[in-house]
Short mmCIF file of C-alpha atoms in Angstrom, two decimals:
data_model
loop_
_atom_site.label_atom_id
_atom_site.label_comp_id
_atom_site.label_asym_id
_atom_site.label_seq_id
_atom_site.Cartn_x
_atom_site.Cartn_y
_atom_site.Cartn_z
CA MET H 1 -5.46 29.96 39.23
CA LEU H 2 -9.06 31.18 38.12
CA ILE H 3 -11.05 34.05 39.64
CA SER H 4 -14.38 33.37 38.25
CA PHE H 5 -17.63 35.68 38.78
CA GLY H 6 -20.20 33.20 37.34
CA ASN H 7 -21.17 32.46 33.69
CA ASP H 8 -22.93 35.90 32.61
CA ILE H 9 -21.95 38.69 30.45
CA ASP H 10 -22.20 41.76 32.59
CA GLU H 11 -20.25 44.97 31.72
CA GLU H 12 -19.58 45.88 35.70
CA VAL H 13 -18.45 42.42 36.29
CA ASN H 14 -16.16 42.62 33.35
CA GLN H 15 -14.74 45.88 34.82
CA VAL H 16 -13.96 43.99 38.05
CA ALA H 17 -11.96 41.46 36.04
CA ILE H 18 -9.95 44.15 34.19
CA ALA H 19 -9.50 46.35 37.26
CA ILE H 20 -7.94 43.20 39.04
CA HIS H 21 -5.80 42.67 36.05
CA ARG H 22 -4.59 46.20 36.06
CA GLU H 23 -3.92 46.38 39.78
CA LEU H 24 -1.78 43.29 39.35
CA GLY H 25 -0.05 44.76 36.50
CA SER H 26 1.14 47.55 38.64
CA GLN H 27 1.75 46.05 41.82
CA SER H 28 1.91 42.15 42.66
CA PHE H 29 3.40 39.36 44.66
CA GLU H 30 6.80 37.87 44.28
CA GLY H 31 6.34 34.87 41.91
CA PHE H 32 3.52 36.33 39.94
CA VAL H 33 3.98 35.75 36.36
CA GLU H 34 0.84 37.35 34.67
CA SER H 35 -2.91 37.82 34.55
CA VAL H 36 -5.53 37.47 31.81
CA PRO H 37 -9.12 39.15 32.18
CA ALA H 38 -12.06 37.69 30.41
CA TYR H 39 -15.55 38.36 30.39
CA SER H 40 -16.18 37.39 33.86
CA SER H 41 -13.14 36.04 35.21
CA VAL H 42 -9.72 36.49 35.63
CA GLY H 43 -6.84 33.77 35.09
CA ILE H 44 -3.65 34.48 37.47
CA PHE H 45 -0.66 32.70 36.44
CA TYR H 46 2.45 32.32 38.99
CA ASN H 47 5.39 30.37 39.41
CA GLY H 48 4.42 27.81 42.34
CA GLU H 49 7.74 27.27 43.63
CA ILE H 50 8.91 31.00 43.96
CA VAL H 51 5.43 31.89 45.81
CA LYS H 52 6.29 29.02 48.25
CA GLN H 53 9.97 30.05 48.96
CA SER H 54 8.91 33.44 49.35
CA ASN H 55 6.06 32.45 52.00
CA PRO H 56 7.38 29.48 53.90
CA THR H 57 4.32 29.88 56.51
CA CYS H 58 1.90 29.20 53.64
CA LYS H 59 0.66 25.32 53.04
CA THR H 60 0.44 25.89 49.47
CA ALA H 61 1.19 28.51 47.07
CA PHE H 62 -2.30 28.45 45.90
CA GLU H 63 -3.38 29.40 49.39
CA PHE H 64 -1.15 32.62 49.44
CA VAL H 65 -2.37 33.49 46.18
CA GLU H 66 -6.14 33.09 47.05
CA ARG H 67 -5.53 35.39 49.96
CA TYR H 68 -3.81 38.08 48.20
CA LEU H 69 -6.60 38.08 45.75
CA LYS H 70 -9.09 38.24 48.12
CA ASN H 71 -7.35 41.27 49.64
CA ILE H 72 -7.28 43.21 46.34
CA LEU H 73 -10.93 42.59 45.69
CA ASP H 74 -11.55 43.93 49.01
CA LYS H 75 -9.85 46.95 48.27
CA LEU H 76 -11.19 47.85 44.81
CA SER H 77 -12.70 51.12 44.85
CA LEU H 78 -15.18 52.60 42.32
CA ASN H 79 -12.27 54.51 40.87
CA ASP H 80 -10.25 51.60 39.75
CA LEU H 81 -13.67 50.48 37.98
CA LYS H 82 -13.54 53.81 35.79
CA ASN H 83 -12.08 53.96 32.48
CA ILE H 84 -9.82 56.63 31.80
CA ASN H 85 -8.48 55.74 28.21
CA SER H 86 -9.76 57.80 25.24
CA ALA H 87 -11.45 55.94 22.45
CA ILE H 88 -9.21 54.20 19.79
CA ASP H 89 -10.38 55.22 16.27
CA VAL H 90 -10.54 52.39 13.74
CA PRO H 91 -11.27 53.23 10.09
CA VAL H 92 -13.49 50.52 8.28
CA PHE H 93 -14.55 50.21 4.75
CA TYR H 94 -17.87 48.55 5.14
CA ARG H 95 -18.02 46.33 2.10
CA GLY H 96 -18.07 42.88 4.08
CA GLU H 97 -19.68 39.72 2.47
CA ASP H 98 -22.35 39.57 5.24
CA LEU H 99 -23.22 43.30 5.38
CA GLY H 100 -26.31 42.75 3.16
CA PHE H 101 -27.47 39.81 5.35
CA VAL H 102 -27.13 41.75 8.61
CA ALA H 103 -29.05 44.40 6.95
CA GLN H 104 -31.76 41.89 5.59
CA GLN H 105 -32.02 40.24 9.08
CA HIS H 106 -32.91 43.48 10.63
CA GLN H 107 -34.83 45.20 7.94
CA LEU H 108 -32.37 48.01 7.61
CA THR H 109 -30.44 49.34 4.70
CA THR H 110 -26.72 48.83 4.60
CA ASP H 111 -26.28 52.55 5.22
CA GLU H 112 -28.40 52.06 8.46
CA VAL H 113 -26.13 49.23 9.26
CA ILE H 114 -23.12 51.34 8.87
CA ALA H 115 -24.52 54.44 10.82
CA LEU H 116 -25.77 52.01 13.53
CA HIS H 117 -22.39 50.37 13.95
CA THR H 118 -20.18 53.71 13.77
CA GLY H 119 -22.53 55.45 16.01
CA ARG H 120 -21.44 54.20 19.40
CA THR H 121 -18.28 53.51 21.31
CA TYR H 122 -17.42 49.99 22.10
CA LYS H 123 -15.37 48.36 25.04
CA VAL H 124 -12.85 45.89 24.52
CA PHE H 125 -14.08 43.12 27.11
CA MET H 126 -11.38 40.67 26.47
CA ILE H 127 -8.65 39.58 23.85
CA GLY H 128 -8.28 35.91 23.13
CA PHE H 129 -8.97 33.13 20.34
CA LEU H 130 -6.14 34.69 18.39
CA PRO H 131 -3.20 36.97 19.20
CA GLY H 132 -4.84 40.30 19.31
CA PHE H 133 -8.45 39.30 18.63
CA ALA H 134 -10.44 41.64 20.80
CA TYR H 135 -13.98 40.88 21.77
CA MET H 136 -15.85 44.41 21.77
CA GLY H 137 -19.31 45.24 22.50
CA SER H 138 -22.03 45.85 22.84
CA VAL H 139 -23.52 46.46 19.58
CA ASP H 140 -26.90 48.12 18.96
CA SER H 141 -29.56 45.30 19.75
CA ARG H 142 -30.67 46.14 15.90
CA LEU H 143 -27.39 44.69 14.79
CA ALA H 144 -27.10 41.66 17.04
CA THR H 145 -26.90 38.93 14.52
CA PRO H 146 -25.93 35.18 15.48
CA ARG H 147 -22.69 33.56 14.22
CA LYS H 148 -22.93 31.86 10.84
CA ASP H 149 -24.03 28.49 10.94
CA SER H 150 -20.66 27.07 9.47
CA PRO H 151 -17.58 29.10 9.78
CA ARG H 152 -15.50 30.31 6.72
CA LYS H 153 -12.45 28.46 6.15
CA ILE H 154 -10.54 31.69 5.80
CA VAL H 155 -11.61 35.16 7.11
CA PRO H 156 -9.21 37.76 5.62
CA VAL H 157 -6.97 39.78 8.14
CA GLY H 158 -8.73 42.98 8.91
CA SER H 159 -12.13 41.70 8.60
CA VAL H 160 -14.69 43.55 10.90
CA GLY H 161 -17.44 41.29 12.11
CA ILE H 162 -20.58 40.83 14.39
CA ALA H 163 -21.43 37.91 16.47
CA GLY H 164 -24.45 38.29 18.76
CA PHE H 165 -23.90 41.49 20.68
CA GLN H 166 -20.17 41.51 20.19
CA THR H 167 -17.96 42.92 17.36
CA GLY H 168 -14.50 42.13 16.49
CA ILE H 169 -11.70 42.51 14.09
CA TYR H 170 -9.58 39.55 12.87
CA PRO H 171 -5.94 40.46 13.37
CA GLN H 172 -4.65 37.44 11.33
CA SER H 173 -6.27 35.56 8.45
CA SER H 174 -7.97 32.55 10.10
CA PRO H 175 -11.08 30.18 10.01
CA GLY H 176 -14.05 32.03 11.88
CA GLY H 177 -17.77 32.27 11.86
CA TRP H 178 -18.45 36.07 12.56
CA GLN H 179 -20.80 37.84 9.99
CA LEU H 180 -18.48 40.19 8.13
CA ILE H 181 -19.60 43.43 7.45
CA GLY H 182 -16.30 45.62 6.83
CA GLN H 183 -12.41 45.44 6.67
CA THR H 184 -10.01 47.83 8.38
CA PRO H 185 -6.94 48.81 6.49
CA ILE H 186 -4.93 49.08 9.75
CA ARG H 187 -2.71 46.66 11.51
CA ILE H 188 -4.24 45.44 14.88
CA PHE H 189 -1.54 43.19 15.59
CA ASP H 190 1.87 44.00 14.23
CA ILE H 191 4.81 41.67 15.18
CA THR H 192 7.58 44.21 14.82
CA LYS H 193 6.42 46.47 17.85
CA ASP H 194 7.35 46.11 21.05
CA TRP H 195 3.65 46.01 22.52
CA PRO H 196 2.18 44.18 18.97
CA CYS H 197 -1.46 44.71 19.85
CA LEU H 198 -3.32 48.23 19.29
CA PHE H 199 -5.99 47.20 21.99
CA ASN H 200 -5.92 46.20 25.44
CA PRO H 201 -8.81 45.05 27.60
CA GLY H 202 -10.88 47.92 28.73
CA ASP H 203 -9.85 49.97 25.98
CA ILE H 204 -12.52 52.03 24.20
CA VAL H 205 -12.87 51.78 20.48
CA ARG H 206 -14.86 53.69 17.93
CA PHE H 207 -15.20 52.69 14.03
CA HIS H 208 -15.64 55.25 11.44
CA SER H 209 -16.68 54.62 7.80
CA ILE H 210 -13.83 55.15 4.84
CA SER H 211 -14.22 54.88 0.95
CA GLU H 212 -12.70 52.33 -1.05
CA SER H 213 -10.04 54.89 -2.16
CA GLU H 214 -9.25 55.75 1.51
CA PHE H 215 -8.85 52.32 2.36
CA ALA H 216 -6.20 51.70 -0.69
CA GLU H 217 -4.51 54.79 0.74
CA LEU H 218 -4.55 53.53 4.46
CA ASN H 219 -3.93 49.70 3.77
CA GLU H 220 -0.99 48.46 5.84
CA TYR H 221 -1.09 44.96 4.52
CA MET Y 1 29.27 27.34 13.36
CA SER Y 2 26.08 25.73 12.09
CA ILE Y 3 24.20 22.61 11.06
CA LYS Y 4 22.24 21.77 8.07
CA ILE Y 5 18.75 19.99 8.23
CA LEU Y 6 18.74 17.03 5.79
CA LYS Y 7 15.39 15.64 7.22
CA PRO Y 8 13.34 17.73 9.57
CA GLY Y 9 10.80 15.01 10.52
CA ILE Y 10 7.00 15.98 10.82
CA LEU Y 11 7.64 19.09 12.69
CA ALA Y 12 11.12 20.81 13.70
CA THR Y 13 11.09 24.18 15.68
CA LEU Y 14 13.35 26.39 17.57
CA VAL Y 15 11.58 26.46 21.06
CA ALA Y 16 12.58 28.08 24.19
CA ASP Y 17 11.33 29.04 27.82
CA GLU Y 18 7.97 30.48 27.92
CA ARG Y 19 7.06 33.77 26.53
CA LYS Y 20 5.57 35.95 29.45
CA GLY Y 21 3.35 38.78 29.93
CA PHE Y 22 1.11 38.72 26.78
CA ARG Y 23 -1.56 36.45 27.32
CA SER Y 24 -3.82 39.57 27.93
CA ILE Y 25 -3.44 40.49 24.25
CA GLY Y 26 -3.98 36.58 23.34
CA VAL Y 27 -0.39 35.69 22.97
CA GLY Y 28 0.01 32.20 24.76
CA PRO Y 29 3.54 31.44 26.56
CA GLY Y 30 4.43 28.65 23.85
CA GLY Y 31 7.45 26.92 25.13
CA ALA Y 32 8.59 23.32 24.81
CA MET Y 33 6.20 20.53 24.87
CA ASP Y 34 8.58 18.79 27.08
CA ASN Y 35 10.02 21.41 29.22
CA PHE Y 36 11.98 19.20 31.13
CA ALA Y 37 13.86 17.46 28.30
CA MET Y 38 14.50 21.13 26.78
CA THR Y 39 15.94 22.63 30.06
CA ALA Y 40 17.78 19.40 31.02
CA GLY Y 41 19.51 19.71 27.48
CA ASN Y 42 20.84 23.47 28.37
CA TYR Y 43 21.90 22.63 31.70
CA LEU Y 44 23.81 19.60 30.59
CA LEU Y 45 25.94 21.99 28.38
CA GLY Y 46 26.21 24.56 30.94
CA ASN Y 47 23.68 26.82 29.28
CA SER Y 48 21.21 29.11 30.79
CA GLU Y 49 17.58 27.88 30.70
CA ARG Y 50 16.81 30.94 28.28
CA GLU Y 51 18.70 29.48 25.33
CA ALA Y 52 16.57 28.02 22.29
CA SER Y 53 16.78 24.39 21.44
CA ILE Y 54 15.51 22.52 18.52
CA GLU Y 55 12.36 20.37 18.82
CA PHE Y 56 12.06 17.39 16.55
CA TRP Y 57 8.89 14.92 16.28
CA PHE Y 58 8.92 11.54 14.84
CA PRO Y 59 9.71 9.55 12.78
CA ALA Y 60 13.34 9.97 11.21
CA ILE Y 61 15.60 12.78 11.43
CA GLU Y 62 19.05 13.65 9.82
CA ILE Y 63 21.23 16.59 10.52
CA LEU Y 64 24.80 17.64 9.09
CA PHE Y 65 27.15 19.04 11.57
CA GLN Y 66 28.96 21.58 9.18
CA ARG Y 67 31.41 22.26 11.95
CA GLY Y 68 32.57 20.49 15.29
CA LEU Y 69 30.11 21.41 18.08
CA VAL Y 70 29.36 20.41 21.57
CA ALA Y 71 25.71 19.50 21.75
CA CYS Y 72 23.29 17.36 23.74
CA PHE Y 73 20.30 15.52 22.61
CA THR Y 74 17.39 14.84 25.23
CA GLY Y 75 14.03 13.24 25.00
CA LYS Y 76 12.53 10.01 24.64
CA GLY Y 77 11.79 7.37 21.93
CA PHE Y 78 14.92 7.90 19.71
CA GLU Y 79 18.03 6.25 19.19
CA LEU Y 80 20.89 8.43 18.30
CA ARG Y 81 23.80 7.52 15.76
CA ILE Y 82 26.61 9.89 14.78
CA ASP Y 83 28.01 8.47 11.43
CA ASP Y 84 26.29 5.01 12.35
CA VAL Y 85 27.85 4.98 15.73
CA PRO Y 86 25.30 4.77 18.56
CA LEU Y 87 25.59 7.61 21.20
CA PRO Y 88 23.56 8.10 24.26
CA LEU Y 89 20.69 10.87 24.66
CA TRP Y 90 20.90 13.04 27.72
CA LYS Y 91 24.64 13.39 27.75
CA PRO Y 92 26.60 16.09 26.33
CA ILE Y 93 28.67 15.01 23.12
CA GLU Y 94 31.50 16.48 21.26
CA ILE Y 95 30.59 16.19 17.65
CA ARG Y 96 33.36 16.10 14.96
CA GLU Y 97 33.05 18.57 12.00
CA GLY Y 98 31.30 16.81 9.21
CA SER Y 99 29.50 14.29 11.01
CA THR Y 100 25.83 13.10 9.96
CA ILE Y 101 23.29 12.49 12.88
CA LYS Y 102 20.43 10.21 12.57
CA LEU Y 103 17.68 9.99 15.11
CA VAL Y 104 15.63 6.94 14.55
CA LYS Y 105 12.32 6.27 16.42
CA SER Y 106 12.87 3.09 18.88
CA SER Y 107 11.07 3.15 22.22
CA SER Y 108 8.13 5.02 23.35
CA GLY Y 109 8.54 8.68 23.36
CA ALA Y 110 7.52 11.38 21.04
CA CYS Y 111 10.03 14.28 20.81
CA VAL Y 112 13.85 15.06 21.22
CA TYR Y 113 15.57 18.43 21.69
CA LEU Y 114 18.90 19.40 20.52
CA ALA Y 115 20.81 22.15 22.53
CA VAL Y 116 24.29 23.39 21.52
CA ARG Y 117 26.82 24.74 23.71
CA SER Y 118 26.39 28.58 23.74
CA GLY Y 119 22.74 28.16 22.16
CA TRP Y 120 21.39 28.47 18.74
CA LYS Y 121 21.05 31.94 17.12
CA ALA Y 122 17.38 32.73 17.10
CA GLN Y 123 15.32 35.60 16.80
CA ASN Y 124 13.86 37.06 20.04
CA TRP Y 125 10.15 38.03 20.02
CA LEU Y 126 8.62 39.33 23.12
CA GLY Y 127 11.21 38.08 25.49
CA SER Y 128 11.49 34.54 24.07
CA PHE Y 129 13.68 32.96 21.38
CA GLY Y 130 10.78 30.21 20.66
CA THR Y 131 9.01 30.25 17.61
CA HIS Y 132 5.32 31.35 17.38
CA LEU Y 133 4.20 29.72 14.32
CA GLY Y 134 0.80 31.19 14.31
CA VAL Y 135 1.89 34.98 13.68
CA LYS Y 136 5.30 33.87 12.31
CA ALA Y 137 7.57 35.39 14.79
CA GLY Y 138 10.62 34.43 17.01
CA GLY Y 139 12.51 31.34 16.39
CA TYR Y 140 14.07 30.69 13.01
CA LYS Y 141 12.14 33.29 10.47
CA GLY Y 142 8.92 32.52 12.57
CA ARG Y 143 8.72 29.39 11.11
CA SER Y 144 9.60 25.28 11.35
CA LEU Y 145 12.81 24.22 9.82
CA GLN Y 146 12.61 22.70 6.48
CA ILE Y 147 15.19 20.47 4.60
CA ASN Y 148 18.44 22.45 3.61
CA ASP Y 149 17.92 24.99 6.51
CA ILE Y 150 21.07 26.31 8.22
CA VAL Y 151 20.80 26.71 12.01
CA GLU Y 152 23.80 28.84 13.52
CA THR Y 153 25.16 28.96 17.12
CA ASN Y 154 25.62 31.99 18.70
CA PHE Y 155 29.62 31.44 19.14
CA SER Y 156 31.85 28.77 20.20
CA GLU Y 157 34.97 28.80 22.52
CA THR Y 158 35.35 25.18 22.38
CA GLU Y 159 37.70 23.14 20.19
CA VAL Y 160 36.14 20.02 19.21
CA GLY Y 161 38.20 16.75 18.02
CA GLU Y 162 36.81 13.19 17.92
CA THR Y 163 33.29 12.40 18.42
CA LYS Y 164 32.80 11.35 21.82
CA ALA Y 165 30.37 11.47 24.81
CA LEU Y 166 31.55 13.36 27.80
CA PRO Y 167 31.55 11.82 31.26
CA TRP Y 168 28.35 13.34 32.76
CA GLY Y 169 24.54 13.36 32.30
CA ILE Y 170 21.37 12.34 34.14
CA SER Y 171 21.07 9.09 35.59
CA ASP Y 172 18.18 6.74 34.58
CA HIS Y 173 17.02 7.09 38.23
CA GLU Y 174 16.39 10.96 37.88
CA LEU Y 175 14.63 10.22 34.61
CA ARG Y 176 12.32 7.67 35.94
CA LYS Y 177 10.96 10.38 38.33
CA VAL Y 178 9.85 12.47 35.57
CA TYR Y 179 8.94 9.77 32.95
CA SER Y 180 7.51 6.94 34.92
CA PRO Y 181 6.78 3.80 32.68
CA SER Y 182 3.12 3.74 33.88
CA SER Y 183 0.21 5.38 31.97
CA GLU Y 184 -0.82 7.35 34.78
CA ILE Y 185 -1.27 11.16 34.51
CA ARG Y 186 -2.14 13.07 37.56
CA ILE Y 187 -5.00 15.67 37.52
CA THR Y 188 -6.17 18.31 39.83
CA PRO Y 189 -9.91 19.27 39.85
CA CYS Y 190 -10.95 22.59 37.71
CA ILE Y 191 -13.53 25.00 37.81
CA GLU Y 192 -16.32 22.87 36.01
CA THR Y 193 -15.24 19.44 37.64
CA GLU Y 194 -18.15 19.46 39.77
CA LEU Y 195 -20.58 19.70 36.73
CA LEU Y 196 -19.73 16.45 35.59
CA THR Y 197 -22.45 13.42 36.09
CA SER Y 198 -21.20 11.01 38.75
CA LEU Y 199 -20.94 8.50 35.93
CA SER Y 200 -18.72 10.80 33.98
CA THR Y 201 -16.55 11.42 36.96
CA ASP Y 202 -16.12 7.67 37.43
CA ARG Y 203 -15.43 7.22 33.82
CA LEU Y 204 -12.78 10.17 34.06
CA LEU Y 205 -10.86 8.38 37.21
CA SER Y 206 -11.29 5.01 36.15
CA ASP Y 207 -11.53 4.49 32.38
CA SER Y 208 -8.52 4.65 29.97
CA PHE Y 209 -8.31 7.30 27.40
CA VAL Y 210 -6.40 6.92 23.98
CA ILE Y 211 -4.52 9.94 22.53
CA ASN Y 212 -5.82 10.28 18.80
CA SER Y 213 -4.25 10.92 15.69
CA GLN Y 214 -5.48 14.63 15.63
CA SER Y 215 -3.15 15.65 18.51
CA ASN Y 216 -0.46 18.31 17.92
CA ARG Y 217 1.26 21.21 19.67
CA MET Y 218 -2.05 23.12 20.36
CA GLY Y 219 -3.87 19.90 21.91
CA TYR Y 220 -4.01 16.36 22.59
CA ARG Y 221 -7.35 14.81 21.52
CA LEU Y 222 -8.61 11.64 23.52
CA ASN Y 223 -10.77 8.95 22.52
CA GLY Y 224 -12.75 7.37 25.36
CA LEU Y 225 -16.23 6.55 26.46
CA PRO Y 226 -17.99 10.06 26.25
CA LEU Y 227 -18.66 12.15 29.37
CA SER Y 228 -21.41 14.63 30.15
CA LEU Y 229 -22.33 17.32 32.53
CA SER Y 230 -25.35 17.06 34.64
CA ARG Y 231 -26.81 19.84 33.06
CA PRO Y 232 -25.83 21.37 29.60
CA MET Y 233 -24.12 24.59 29.30
CA GLU Y 234 -22.61 27.29 26.94
CA LEU Y 235 -19.76 28.83 28.69
CA ILE Y 236 -18.46 32.16 27.97
CA SER Y 237 -14.73 32.37 27.04
CA SER Y 238 -12.34 32.28 29.95
CA PRO Y 239 -8.62 31.58 30.46
CA VAL Y 240 -7.13 28.30 29.84
CA ASP Y 241 -3.51 27.11 30.25
CA TYR Y 242 -1.09 24.20 29.19
CA GLY Y 243 -2.65 21.00 30.51
CA THR Y 244 -6.02 22.34 30.95
CA ILE Y 245 -8.60 19.35 30.07
CA GLN Y 246 -11.79 20.72 28.12
CA LEU Y 247 -14.92 18.66 27.55
CA LEU Y 248 -15.83 18.98 23.92
CA PRO Y 249 -19.72 19.06 22.86
CA ASP Y 250 -19.46 15.48 21.39
CA GLY Y 251 -18.36 14.27 24.87
CA ASN Y 252 -14.53 13.76 24.37
CA LEU Y 253 -11.85 15.22 25.87
CA ILE Y 254 -9.02 17.60 24.87
CA ILE Y 255 -6.00 18.30 26.75
CA LEU Y 256 -4.52 21.93 25.77
CA MET Y 257 -0.83 21.64 25.01
CA ALA Y 258 2.04 24.04 24.71
CA ASP Y 259 0.68 26.12 21.85
CA HIS Y 260 -2.91 26.29 23.24
CA GLN Y 261 -5.03 29.59 22.86
CA THR Y 262 -5.33 31.73 25.83
CA THR Y 263 -8.70 31.54 26.52
CA GLY Y 264 -11.39 28.84 25.60
CA GLY Y 265 -15.02 28.26 26.04
CA TYR Y 266 -15.53 24.77 26.67
CA PRO Y 267 -15.81 23.33 30.14
CA ARG Y 268 -12.74 22.86 31.98
CA ILE Y 269 -13.15 19.45 33.80
CA ALA Y 270 -9.62 19.17 35.12
CA SER Y 271 -5.99 20.07 34.77
CA VAL Y 272 -2.93 18.05 34.44
CA ILE Y 273 -0.38 18.85 37.07
CA LYS Y 274 2.55 20.89 35.89
CA ALA Y 275 4.94 18.04 36.96
CA ASP Y 276 3.40 15.33 34.56
CA LEU Y 277 3.39 17.74 31.44
CA PRO Y 278 6.78 16.38 30.19
CA LYS Y 279 5.63 12.83 30.46
CA LEU Y 280 2.44 13.64 28.76
CA ALA Y 281 4.11 15.45 25.85
CA GLN Y 282 6.04 12.17 25.39
CA ILE Y 283 3.19 10.10 24.71
CA MET Y 284 2.43 9.05 21.30
CA PRO Y 285 -1.12 9.26 19.27
CA GLY Y 286 -2.43 5.51 19.68
CA GLU Y 287 -1.25 5.32 23.50
CA LYS Y 288 -3.31 4.85 26.42
CA ILE Y 289 -3.28 7.08 29.35
CA ASN Y 290 -5.13 6.90 32.81
CA PHE Y 291 -5.84 9.92 35.09
CA LYS Y 292 -5.33 9.93 38.84
CA MET Y 293 -6.79 12.82 40.77
CA VAL Y 294 -4.21 14.38 43.31
CA SER Y 295 -4.55 17.28 45.73
CA LEU Y 296 -3.42 20.74 45.08
CA PRO Y 297 -0.65 20.47 47.86
CA GLU Y 298 0.66 16.93 46.25
CA ALA Y 299 0.42 18.81 42.82
CA GLU Y 300 2.85 21.73 44.30
CA THR Y 301 5.18 19.36 45.95
CA GLU Y 302 5.78 17.24 42.82
CA LEU Y 303 6.38 20.89 40.84
CA CYS Y 304 8.78 21.84 43.50
CA SER Y 305 10.67 18.56 43.56
CA ARG Y 306 10.93 18.83 39.85
CA ALA Y 307 12.44 22.28 39.96
CA ASN Y 308 14.83 21.05 42.40
CA GLN Y 309 15.88 18.46 40.33
CA LEU Y 310 16.89 20.89 37.51
CA ALA Y 311 18.35 23.36 39.81
CA GLU Y 312 20.82 20.47 41.19
CA LEU Y 313 21.50 19.60 37.51
CA LYS Y 314 22.27 23.06 36.72
CA THR Y 315 24.70 23.71 39.24
CA GLY Y 316 26.39 20.13 38.84
CA CYS Y 317 26.85 20.46 35.15
CA GLN Y 318 28.11 24.33 35.14
CA LEU Y 319 31.00 22.80 37.37
CA ARG Y 320 31.59 19.78 35.40
CA PHE Y 321 31.63 21.69 32.08
CA ASN Y 322 34.09 24.44 33.32
CA ASP Y 323 36.51 21.75 34.67
CA TYR Y 324 36.34 19.84 31.60
CA PHE Y 325 37.15 22.55 28.95
CA LYS Y 326 39.79 24.37 31.49
#
């Protein structure tokens, strides 16, 4: 089942999606499997036959889940919408192939691009596309740059990019169309960990600039 | 106890039940393309549904059984020959040490599962023994099986003599409930269904679509008359699932399959009902499908009857197995 709040990107709407996801993570119904928050929607996955068995008076499992979720939505308070997590710090060596292009687009120096990118915190709106790929935002309007016209065949793991008002990190090497401004030496997605992803939806992230030698020292790949 | 892969076909991987609870960090459930065949194979051997199974795709597969094992092949479209003697799918088989197994493409169908009594030795990643090829984790070293790979079983308590099929299995009648011979795939409406033009809705429900050769475990691409929305729209990324049918910018459709991404940005114009996913998984590129819209209650009823079918098989087979090897 999908709860959709429209097709707009709005931080408050996204926070409601994340709050529903968190609420279901701490308390849910018999047959619930998992939920996925996105920009302005939440996907709810459940085992239809278990839901039906546990609620024999409901005509369908869908009907029960729908009612359950409406209840959660009604009860959401402003407190649930607050973020309590402290910022996750991500070191970046700003040497991406598109750093010059992004600077040029906005008549900035590359140092100014770095200062603007590291100058604020970002929220993880959602994770998707690849395991661990966090869509974060919003970047300073002076950095917002559309995706490349034709995607690169291979974007190296750890690349930090910009697409429109979003910023993100490639957790694996993959094809991709984001404007690459730098690279992080740390593992965003580590299959050897019980919870392999450094981020969760709703987390706050801050980037800081490191030198080439620091990059080499911290390199986890 | 082990087997050696002599010919893996185009793709052979260890698959298992779905990986649950990690979609929110972009890790999809994966699992078998044909969950019915995989689960039935385990149940026919008295295994739990959690054991890994090997999923083989056409065309020709060859396996050496280095030890005697009790195994079961389930799926569609293959003929099974053990040392050149034909044996049935969907039945547990005692297989003699040193036997060579060949699976040869025959009738319609696309993949076949090999389950073994007590299960295959597989890496558990995030709660499932299935392989995640994208991040190279789980299953057999996080990768697909190659020539000369040796896959081991967990343990074996059964002595195997001559090769023979055991006296129980699934009836054709039961199988027809899952894999009906028609080209019909049942769907339910999805969030963007209403945005289709009325001509496109007609086409979706009355035309045939052909699965094209660019199809794989991530998605089945369809060829047909192009569909369109009444007003063009660019969607922001939103959750998707196995069976979600998306409309691509060129007007063609893609059905997301077991290894789909967790989120997607194309309009979702329908969802294949869960009960019909095994049947869809067994349709080969080049074959036609037709969509039929059904109600949500009907989709749920079908899902429950499929679950009951498997539950009955589980109890029945456990009894048979315990009796036989007492």
